[in-house]
GROMACS .gro file of C-alpha atoms in nm:
model
  400
    1MET     CA    1  -1.254 -14.507  -4.119
    2ALA     CA    2  -1.156 -14.139  -4.136
    3ARG     CA    3  -0.856 -14.014  -3.945
    4SER     CA    4  -0.935 -13.830  -3.624
    5LEU     CA    5  -0.727 -13.646  -3.370
    6ILE     CA    6  -0.817 -13.624  -3.002
    7GLN     CA    7  -0.660 -13.297  -2.889
    8ASN     CA    8  -0.603 -13.135  -2.551
    9VAL     CA    9  -0.582 -13.444  -2.330
   10ARG     CA   10  -0.355 -13.556  -2.049
   11ILE     CA   11  -0.227 -13.893  -2.165
   12VAL     CA   12  -0.181 -14.151  -1.888
   13ASP     CA   13   0.040 -14.426  -2.023
   14GLY     CA   14   0.367 -14.604  -1.955
   15GLY     CA   15   0.408 -14.464  -1.605
   16SER     CA   16   0.374 -14.098  -1.694
   17ILE     CA   17   0.116 -13.826  -1.759
   18THR     CA   18   0.185 -13.595  -2.052
   19ASP     CA   19  -0.018 -13.331  -2.237
   20GLY     CA   20  -0.074 -13.433  -2.595
   21CYS     CA   21  -0.292 -13.554  -2.878
   22ILE     CA   22  -0.389 -13.898  -3.007
   23LEU     CA   23  -0.407 -13.953  -3.382
   24MET     CA   24  -0.633 -14.244  -3.486
   25GLU     CA   25  -0.692 -14.414  -3.820
   26ASP     CA   26  -0.860 -14.742  -3.922
   27GLY     CA   27  -0.927 -14.841  -3.561
   28CYS     CA   28  -0.565 -14.802  -3.448
   29ILE     CA   29  -0.346 -14.536  -3.292
   30GLU     CA   30  -0.135 -14.383  -3.566
   31ALA     CA   31   0.069 -14.151  -3.346
   32ILE     CA   32   0.094 -13.977  -3.011
   33LEU     CA   33   0.157 -13.610  -3.084
   34PRO     CA   34   0.257 -13.314  -2.867
   35CYS     CA   35   0.002 -13.074  -2.729
   36GLY     CA   36  -0.128 -12.831  -2.990
   37ALA     CA   37  -0.041 -13.055  -3.284
   38ALA     CA   38  -0.256 -13.080  -3.595
   39ALA     CA   39  -0.280 -13.351  -3.859
   40ALA     CA   40  -0.380 -13.315  -4.222
   41ASP     CA   41  -0.718 -13.463  -4.312
   42ALA     CA   42  -0.785 -13.558  -3.948
   43GLN     CA   43  -1.112 -13.465  -3.781
   44PRO     CA   44  -1.028 -13.272  -3.463
   45ILE     CA   45  -1.189 -13.381  -3.136
   46ASP     CA   46  -1.155 -13.155  -2.834
   47GLY     CA   47  -1.061 -13.364  -2.531
   48GLY     CA   48  -1.140 -13.074  -2.299
   49GLY     CA   49  -0.832 -13.127  -2.083
   50LEU     CA   50  -0.953 -13.469  -1.967
   51TYR     CA   51  -0.726 -13.760  -1.887
   52ALA     CA   52  -0.688 -14.020  -2.162
   53SER     CA   53  -0.588 -14.380  -2.102
   54ALA     CA   54  -0.610 -14.713  -2.276
   55GLY     CA   55  -0.948 -14.880  -2.246
   56PHE     CA   56  -1.001 -15.065  -1.920
   57ILE     CA   57  -0.974 -15.444  -1.916
   58ASP     CA   58  -1.167 -15.640  -1.653
   59LEU     CA   59  -1.083 -16.011  -1.626
   60HIS     CA   60  -1.352 -16.100  -1.368
   61VAL     CA   61  -1.711 -15.987  -1.434
   62HIS     CA   62  -2.020 -16.191  -1.337
   63GLY     CA   63  -2.279 -15.946  -1.465
   64GLY     CA   64  -2.457 -15.619  -1.404
   65ALA     CA   65  -2.775 -15.423  -1.473
   66GLY     CA   66  -2.981 -15.699  -1.310
   67HIS     CA   67  -2.829 -15.983  -1.518
   68ASP     CA   68  -2.574 -16.261  -1.467
   69PHE     CA   69  -2.381 -16.435  -1.744
   70MET     CA   70  -2.498 -16.770  -1.602
   71ASP     CA   71  -2.860 -16.678  -1.674
   72GLY     CA   72  -2.819 -16.830  -2.017
   73THR     CA   73  -2.972 -16.540  -2.210
   74MET     CA   74  -2.847 -16.295  -2.469
   75ASP     CA   75  -3.013 -16.016  -2.272
   76ALA     CA   76  -2.769 -16.092  -1.989
   77PHE     CA   77  -2.475 -16.043  -2.222
   78ARG     CA   78  -2.609 -15.728  -2.385
   79ALA     CA   79  -2.717 -15.550  -2.067
   80SER     CA   80  -2.415 -15.649  -1.857
   81CYS     CA   81  -2.166 -15.561  -2.129
   82ASP     CA   82  -2.331 -15.222  -2.185
   83GLN     CA   83  -2.323 -15.153  -1.811
   84HIS     CA   84  -1.946 -15.204  -1.796
   85LEU     CA   85  -1.872 -15.033  -2.128
   86ALA     CA   86  -2.029 -14.715  -1.991
   87HIS     CA   87  -1.760 -14.719  -1.721
   88GLY     CA   88  -1.474 -14.752  -1.966
   89VAL     CA   89  -1.439 -15.132  -1.986
   90THR     CA   90  -1.358 -15.196  -2.351
   91THR     CA   91  -1.236 -15.554  -2.295
   92MET     CA   92  -1.380 -15.802  -2.044
   93LEU     CA   93  -1.410 -16.168  -1.954
   94PRO     CA   94  -1.770 -16.274  -1.878
   95THR     CA   95  -1.732 -16.489  -1.568
   96LEU     CA   96  -1.925 -16.810  -1.504
   97SER     CA   97  -1.973 -16.930  -1.148
   98THR     CA   98  -2.035 -17.279  -1.017
   99GLY     CA   99  -2.348 -17.425  -1.176
  100PRO     CA  100  -2.485 -17.703  -1.396
  101GLU     CA  101  -2.243 -17.794  -1.675
  102PRO     CA  102  -2.492 -17.734  -1.961
  103LEU     CA  103  -2.507 -17.367  -1.861
  104PHE     CA  104  -2.136 -17.333  -1.938
  105ARG     CA  105  -2.199 -17.449  -2.293
  106ARG     CA  106  -2.494 -17.214  -2.330
  107ALA     CA  107  -2.286 -16.924  -2.202
  108ILE     CA  108  -2.010 -17.007  -2.450
  109ASP     CA  109  -2.270 -17.011  -2.728
  110ASN     CA  110  -2.396 -16.673  -2.613
  111LEU     CA  111  -2.044 -16.537  -2.593
  112ARG     CA  112  -1.993 -16.619  -2.960
  113ILE     CA  113  -2.313 -16.443  -3.058
  114ALA     CA  114  -2.230 -16.142  -2.840
  115ARG     CA  115  -1.880 -16.121  -2.983
  116GLY     CA  116  -2.027 -16.086  -3.329
  117GLU     CA  117  -2.290 -15.836  -3.221
  118ARG     CA  118  -2.039 -15.623  -3.030
  119ALA     CA  119  -1.753 -15.636  -3.278
  120GLN     CA  120  -1.765 -15.257  -3.306
  121LEU     CA  121  -1.827 -15.196  -2.935
  122GLN     CA  122  -1.620 -15.419  -2.709
  123CYS     CA  123  -1.369 -15.703  -2.701
  124LEU     CA  124  -1.480 -16.036  -2.547
  125PRO     CA  125  -1.176 -16.268  -2.570
  126GLY     CA  126  -1.342 -16.559  -2.389
  127VAL     CA  127  -1.508 -16.663  -2.066
  128HIS     CA  128  -1.361 -16.696  -1.720
  129ILE     CA  129  -1.486 -17.000  -1.526
  130GLU     CA  130  -1.474 -16.960  -1.146
  131GLY     CA  131  -1.560 -17.310  -1.023
  132GLN     CA  132  -1.668 -17.596  -1.008
  133TYR     CA  133  -1.342 -17.719  -0.862
  134ILE     CA  134  -1.316 -17.524  -0.538
  135ALA     CA  135  -1.283 -17.597  -0.165
  136GLU     CA  136  -1.633 -17.640  -0.029
  137GLU     CA  137  -1.561 -17.457   0.297
  138ARG     CA  138  -1.433 -17.157   0.099
  139SER     CA  139  -1.719 -17.145  -0.151
  140GLY     CA  140  -1.842 -16.799  -0.045
  141GLY     CA  141  -2.167 -16.730  -0.230
  142MET     CA  142  -2.115 -17.013  -0.483
  143ASP     CA  143  -2.382 -17.278  -0.535
  144GLY     CA  144  -2.256 -17.569  -0.324
  145ARG     CA  145  -2.464 -17.825  -0.513
  146ASN     CA  146  -2.217 -17.827  -0.800
  147ILE     CA  147  -1.884 -17.821  -0.616
  148ARG     CA  148  -1.661 -18.121  -0.687
  149THR     CA  149  -1.308 -18.231  -0.774
  150PRO     CA  150  -1.160 -18.201  -1.124
  151ASN     CA  151  -1.273 -18.485  -1.349
  152PRO     CA  152  -1.115 -18.524  -1.696
  153ALA     CA  153  -1.431 -18.691  -1.822
  154GLU     CA  154  -1.610 -18.362  -1.749
  155TYR     CA  155  -1.362 -18.085  -1.823
  156ILE     CA  156  -1.201 -18.227  -2.140
  157PRO     CA  157  -1.530 -18.233  -2.339
  158LEU     CA  158  -1.612 -17.881  -2.217
  159ILE     CA  159  -1.270 -17.747  -2.319
  160ASP     CA  160  -1.305 -17.918  -2.655
  161TYR     CA  161  -1.650 -17.763  -2.700
  162ALA     CA  162  -1.518 -17.419  -2.610
  163ASP     CA  163  -1.245 -17.450  -2.876
  164GLY     CA  164  -1.036 -17.167  -2.732
  165ASP     CA  165  -1.319 -16.962  -2.583
  166ILE     CA  166  -1.227 -17.040  -2.221
  167ALA     CA  167  -0.969 -16.771  -2.155
  168ARG     CA  168  -0.924 -16.829  -1.784
  169TRP     CA  169  -1.019 -17.083  -1.515
  170SER     CA  170  -1.005 -17.036  -1.136
  171ILE     CA  171  -0.991 -17.345  -0.911
  172ALA     CA  172  -0.845 -17.478  -0.587
  173PRO     CA  173  -0.532 -17.658  -0.714
  174GLU     CA  174  -0.483 -17.862  -0.397
  175LEU     CA  175  -0.789 -18.074  -0.478
  176PRO     CA  176  -0.728 -18.428  -0.608
  177GLY     CA  177  -0.662 -18.398  -0.979
  178GLY     CA  178  -0.589 -18.025  -0.958
  179PHE     CA  179  -0.236 -18.045  -1.093
  180ALA     CA  180  -0.336 -18.271  -1.384
  181PHE     CA  181  -0.613 -18.023  -1.462
  182GLY     CA  182  -0.354 -17.748  -1.462
  183ASP     CA  183  -0.129 -17.935  -1.705
  184TYR     CA  184  -0.419 -17.995  -1.944
  185CYS     CA  185  -0.540 -17.634  -1.939
  186THR     CA  186  -0.193 -17.486  -1.970
  187ALA     CA  187  -0.127 -17.688  -2.284
  188ARG     CA  188  -0.439 -17.528  -2.433
  189GLY     CA  189  -0.358 -17.168  -2.345
  190ILE     CA  190  -0.602 -17.126  -2.056
  191VAL     CA  191  -0.482 -16.887  -1.784
  192LEU     CA  192  -0.497 -17.071  -1.451
  193SER     CA  193  -0.568 -16.907  -1.117
  194VAL     CA  194  -0.585 -17.017  -0.754
  195ALA     CA  195  -0.928 -16.943  -0.607
  196HIS     CA  196  -1.161 -17.042  -0.322
  197SER     CA  197  -0.873 -17.250  -0.195
  198ASN     CA  198  -0.713 -17.399   0.116
  199ALA     CA  199  -0.376 -17.423  -0.059
  200THR     CA  200  -0.066 -17.377   0.152
  201TYR     CA  201   0.236 -17.180   0.038
  202ALA     CA  202   0.406 -17.504  -0.067
  203GLU     CA  203   0.100 -17.619  -0.262
  204VAL     CA  204   0.076 -17.287  -0.446
  205ARG     CA  205   0.444 -17.306  -0.534
  206GLU     CA  206   0.397 -17.660  -0.662
  207ALA     CA  207   0.087 -17.554  -0.857
  208MET     CA  208   0.299 -17.295  -1.038
  209GLY     CA  209   0.488 -17.586  -1.192
  210HIS     CA  210   0.157 -17.699  -1.340
  211GLY     CA  211   0.070 -17.367  -1.501
  212PHE     CA  212  -0.098 -17.173  -1.220
  213CYS     CA  213   0.021 -16.813  -1.248
  214HIS     CA  214  -0.247 -16.610  -1.077
  215LEU     CA  215  -0.437 -16.555  -0.750
  216THR     CA  216  -0.809 -16.475  -0.784
  217HIS     CA  217  -0.950 -16.193  -0.566
  218PHE     CA  218  -0.655 -16.174  -0.326
  219TYR     CA  219  -0.758 -16.226   0.040
  220SER     CA  220  -1.116 -16.330  -0.047
  221ASP     CA  221  -1.185 -16.701   0.024
  222MET     CA  222  -0.809 -16.757   0.041
  223ASN     CA  223  -0.593 -16.945   0.290
  224THR     CA  224  -0.346 -16.775   0.521
  225VAL     CA  225  -0.126 -16.903   0.807
  226THR     CA  226  -0.268 -17.216   0.974
  227ARG     CA  227  -0.133 -17.475   1.215
  228LYS     CA  228  -0.045 -17.832   1.121
  229ASN     CA  229   0.086 -18.065   1.388
  230GLY     CA  230   0.141 -17.755   1.600
  231PHE     CA  231   0.357 -17.577   1.345
  232ARG     CA  232   0.255 -17.262   1.160
  233VAL     CA  233   0.218 -17.316   0.786
  234MET     CA  234   0.196 -17.030   0.538
  235GLY     CA  235  -0.094 -17.012   0.294
  236ALA     CA  236  -0.181 -16.871  -0.047
  237ILE     CA  237  -0.184 -16.513   0.081
  238GLU     CA  238   0.177 -16.539   0.192
  239ALA     CA  239   0.263 -16.703  -0.142
  240GLY     CA  240   0.113 -16.402  -0.318
  241TYR     CA  241   0.347 -16.166  -0.141
  242ASP     CA  242   0.653 -16.385  -0.176
  243LEU     CA  243   0.647 -16.565  -0.513
  244PRO     CA  244   0.733 -16.328  -0.799
  245GLY     CA  245   0.577 -16.548  -1.070
  246LEU     CA  246   0.222 -16.484  -0.951
  247TRP     CA  247  -0.020 -16.222  -1.079
  248ILE     CA  248  -0.226 -16.073  -0.795
  249GLU     CA  249  -0.590 -15.984  -0.867
  250VAL     CA  250  -0.751 -15.730  -0.634
  251ILE     CA  251  -1.115 -15.623  -0.613
  252SER     CA  252  -1.061 -15.250  -0.580
  253ASP     CA  253  -1.414 -15.145  -0.489
  254GLY     CA  254  -1.298 -14.999  -0.158
  255CYS     CA  255  -1.497 -15.264   0.032
  256HIS     CA  256  -1.355 -15.611  -0.032
  257LEU     CA  257  -1.013 -15.463   0.042
  258PRO     CA  258  -1.038 -15.155   0.263
  259PRO     CA  259  -0.824 -14.870   0.127
  260GLU     CA  260  -0.560 -14.924   0.395
  261LEU     CA  261  -0.524 -15.291   0.299
  262LEU     CA  262  -0.520 -15.218  -0.074
  263GLY     CA  263  -0.246 -14.962  -0.016
  264TYR     CA  264  -0.054 -15.214   0.195
  265ILE     CA  265  -0.073 -15.477  -0.082
  266TYR     CA  266   0.044 -15.222  -0.338
  267ARG     CA  267   0.341 -15.113  -0.128
  268HIS     CA  268   0.458 -15.471  -0.070
  269ILE     CA  269   0.380 -15.625  -0.410
  270GLY     CA  270   0.379 -15.331  -0.649
  271ALA     CA  271   0.204 -15.254  -0.975
  272GLU     CA  272   0.431 -15.491  -1.167
  273ARG     CA  273   0.229 -15.795  -1.052
  274MET     CA  274  -0.113 -15.652  -0.967
  275HIS     CA  275  -0.431 -15.590  -1.163
  276LEU     CA  276  -0.772 -15.451  -1.072
  277VAL     CA  277  -1.101 -15.635  -1.121
  278SER     CA  278  -1.461 -15.577  -1.030
  279ASP     CA  279  -1.586 -15.932  -0.956
  280CYS     CA  280  -1.909 -15.747  -1.031
  281ILE     CA  281  -2.242 -15.924  -0.983
  282ARG     CA  282  -2.589 -15.866  -1.125
  283ALA     CA  283  -2.681 -15.599  -0.869
  284ALA     CA  284  -2.455 -15.335  -1.029
  285GLY     CA  285  -2.672 -15.044  -1.135
  286LEU     CA  286  -2.971 -15.152  -0.923
  287GLU     CA  287  -3.131 -14.986  -0.623
  288GLY     CA  288  -3.135 -15.163  -0.287
  289PRO     CA  289  -3.162 -15.250  -0.020
  290ILE     CA  290  -3.270 -15.609  -0.103
  291VAL     CA  291  -3.137 -15.737  -0.436
  292ASP     CA  292  -3.126 -16.068  -0.618
  293VAL     CA  293  -2.778 -16.219  -0.631
  294GLY     CA  294  -2.848 -16.572  -0.754
  295GLU     CA  295  -2.766 -16.703  -1.097
  296ALA     CA  296  -2.907 -16.961  -1.337
  297GLY     CA  297  -3.244 -16.949  -1.164
  298ARG     CA  298  -3.101 -16.997  -0.810
  299GLN     CA  299  -3.303 -16.797  -0.559
  300LEU     CA  300  -3.067 -16.592  -0.344
  301GLN     CA  301  -3.088 -16.242  -0.201
  302GLY     CA  302  -2.846 -15.994  -0.052
  303ILE     CA  303  -2.840 -15.648   0.102
  304LEU     CA  304  -2.699 -15.364  -0.104
  305GLU     CA  305  -2.548 -15.115   0.138
  306ASP     CA  306  -2.218 -14.935   0.199
  307GLY     CA  307  -2.129 -14.975  -0.169
  308VAL     CA  308  -2.130 -15.355  -0.171
  309VAL     CA  309  -2.373 -15.648  -0.161
  310LYS     CA  310  -2.369 -15.836   0.170
  311PHE     CA  311  -2.516 -16.163   0.291
  312LEU     CA  312  -2.852 -16.109   0.459
  313ASP     CA  313  -2.688 -16.163   0.798
  314ARG     CA  314  -2.413 -15.915   0.699
  315SER     CA  315  -2.145 -16.174   0.779
  316ALA     CA  316  -1.969 -16.146   0.441
  317PHE     CA  317  -1.996 -16.006   0.090
  318HIS     CA  318  -2.177 -16.163  -0.205
  319GLY     CA  319  -1.990 -15.949  -0.454
  320SER     CA  320  -1.901 -15.610  -0.587
  321ILE     CA  321  -2.113 -15.355  -0.771
  322ALA     CA  322  -1.815 -15.148  -0.891
  323GLN     CA  323  -1.715 -15.116  -1.255
  324GLY     CA  324  -1.420 -14.983  -1.452
  325ASP     CA  325  -1.367 -14.619  -1.359
  326MET     CA  326  -1.500 -14.686  -1.008
  327LEU     CA  327  -1.220 -14.939  -0.951
  328VAL     CA  328  -0.954 -14.692  -1.061
  329ARG     CA  329  -1.117 -14.421  -0.849
  330ALA     CA  330  -1.110 -14.628  -0.530
  331ALA     CA  331  -0.750 -14.735  -0.588
  332HIS     CA  332  -0.632 -14.383  -0.664
  333CYS     CA  333  -0.852 -14.153  -0.458
  334ALA     CA  334  -0.915 -14.373  -0.154
  335ALA     CA  335  -0.604 -14.594  -0.137
  336GLY     CA  336  -0.365 -14.327  -0.262
  337ILE     CA  337  -0.208 -14.534  -0.540
  338PRO     CA  338  -0.057 -14.316  -0.814
  339LEU     CA  339  -0.291 -14.275  -1.110
  340THR     CA  340  -0.025 -14.401  -1.351
  341ASP     CA  341  -0.001 -14.731  -1.165
  342CYS     CA  342  -0.380 -14.760  -1.134
  343ILE     CA  343  -0.408 -14.736  -1.513
  344ARG     CA  344  -0.129 -14.989  -1.553
  345MET     CA  345  -0.321 -15.230  -1.329
  346MET     CA  346  -0.651 -15.167  -1.512
  347ALA     CA  347  -0.525 -15.184  -1.871
  348GLU     CA  348  -0.164 -15.282  -1.942
  349ASN     CA  349  -0.132 -15.569  -1.693
  350PRO     CA  350  -0.460 -15.744  -1.780
  351ALA     CA  351  -0.360 -15.731  -2.145
  352LYS     CA  352  -0.030 -15.898  -2.056
  353ILE     CA  353  -0.205 -16.169  -1.855
  354LEU     CA  354  -0.425 -16.266  -2.150
  355GLY     CA  355  -0.158 -16.207  -2.411
  356LEU     CA  356  -0.371 -15.946  -2.589
  357SER     CA  357  -0.132 -15.785  -2.831
  358GLY     CA  358  -0.226 -15.433  -2.931
  359LYS     CA  359  -0.432 -15.358  -2.620
  360GLY     CA  360  -0.362 -15.199  -2.283
  361ARG     CA  361  -0.138 -14.913  -2.397
  362LEU     CA  362  -0.165 -14.590  -2.596
  363LEU     CA  363   0.109 -14.658  -2.849
  364PRO     CA  364   0.134 -14.638  -3.229
  365GLY     CA  365  -0.006 -14.955  -3.385
  366TYR     CA  366  -0.220 -15.042  -3.082
  367ASP     CA  367  -0.600 -15.056  -3.097
  368ALA     CA  368  -0.758 -14.717  -3.040
  369ASP     CA  369  -0.943 -14.829  -2.726
  370ILE     CA  370  -0.946 -14.508  -2.522
  371VAL     CA  371  -1.117 -14.377  -2.209
  372LEU     CA  372  -1.143 -14.005  -2.141
  373PHE     CA  373  -1.206 -13.936  -1.772
  374ASP     CA  374  -1.214 -13.640  -1.538
  375GLU     CA  375  -1.035 -13.549  -1.214
  376GLN     CA  376  -1.279 -13.764  -1.016
  377VAL     CA  377  -1.196 -14.059  -1.244
  378ARG     CA  378  -1.540 -14.068  -1.403
  379ALA     CA  379  -1.552 -14.193  -1.762
  380ARG     CA  380  -1.671 -13.912  -1.988
  381SER     CA  381  -1.615 -14.065  -2.333
  382VAL     CA  382  -1.516 -14.413  -2.445
  383TYR     CA  383  -1.368 -14.510  -2.782
  384TYR     CA  384  -1.341 -14.864  -2.913
  385ARG     CA  385  -1.109 -14.911  -3.208
  386GLY     CA  386  -1.139 -14.542  -3.281
  387ARG     CA  387  -1.519 -14.524  -3.270
  388LEU     CA  388  -1.695 -14.319  -3.005
  389VAL     CA  389  -1.914 -14.576  -2.824
  390VAL     CA  390  -1.999 -14.388  -2.502
  391THR     CA  391  -2.045 -14.012  -2.474
  392ALA     CA  392  -2.034 -13.801  -2.160
  393ASN     CA  393  -2.411 -13.778  -2.119
  394GLU     CA  394  -2.445 -14.157  -2.149
  395SER     CA  395  -2.182 -14.256  -1.891
  396LYS     CA  396  -2.316 -14.389  -1.565
  397GLY     CA  397  -2.302 -14.222  -1.226
  398GLU     CA  398  -2.099 -14.334  -0.925
  399ASN     CA  399  -2.368 -14.557  -0.782
  400GLN     CA  400  -2.466 -14.715  -1.112
   0.00000   0.00000   0.00000
């Protein structure tokens, strides 16, 4: 691949914003150069004064463009991945919700095909399973027919079948067998997260000794202070604030966590332990008001309004329709979080969580996964390993 030099950009990386240029060769960043620099034999690319950051990494994506990864089709992978790539997401974990076990195997098969097809477009390190092992009363929009407790006779064959392609698993660790499940997954490199859970502070702390290092969609379907025998007992939310060994995942669509609450979390936890996700469902990119939100053939509808998909009775949310740049925009423009920390939480931190060496930063030797975006944090151009994969006229609008 020929050398190229992206000139005239404001580089957002490592906690600072500096004017400069990015020299790329053979899919990697060769050097970060000062503004106005030139490089021999490098094709110049005018960045037009846009911001440049590492490609966005989303660790929790159910679908988009009318598709869900549990649908069991390659069209679901292609369309959903394209939808998120257009918003700057160069690395993502297709997320599988509670459903029949054979669909997990089919999705893993499809992941492997998609990884090959998209080798020059996007990184798909593995799947994220959100279920089956969750608290029934905190199931949210999950299919309750498949909720159960962890069973080694079920999860060991699936993990063996995946052969490393399950990158992350979210469960309620307080369920019978939850800690043994954690031990088994940790030994096989699967990132474990507390989700859809009634866990108390003490149970979360104990779960950390069994490999749990993460809280899925902080505040959503998550336990807080309750009473036991008259005494107040702290929950998983309090554990998230207090236990420094936990990564905190936030849906920064401006709806699941109102800007005031997102800012509050940031001030009390900080960018060191937080990362942004979409938890995006199939309705992303669709017109409302009534949209399909089911998966794997399950018939379920929601109302798309106010920038989110709600239950038909408007009592809660089915899921987000935000993607990549929209997450950074809400965190920065609405919640007032510094842009440097927003990029850290959308690129550097997710790479650390998955152990993705060479991604999440704009540094020499790292993959040339780059997003150019404007003052309104709208992706204008996206590069994957040095190749332009999304141009300004192809990037999606705010509501898509």
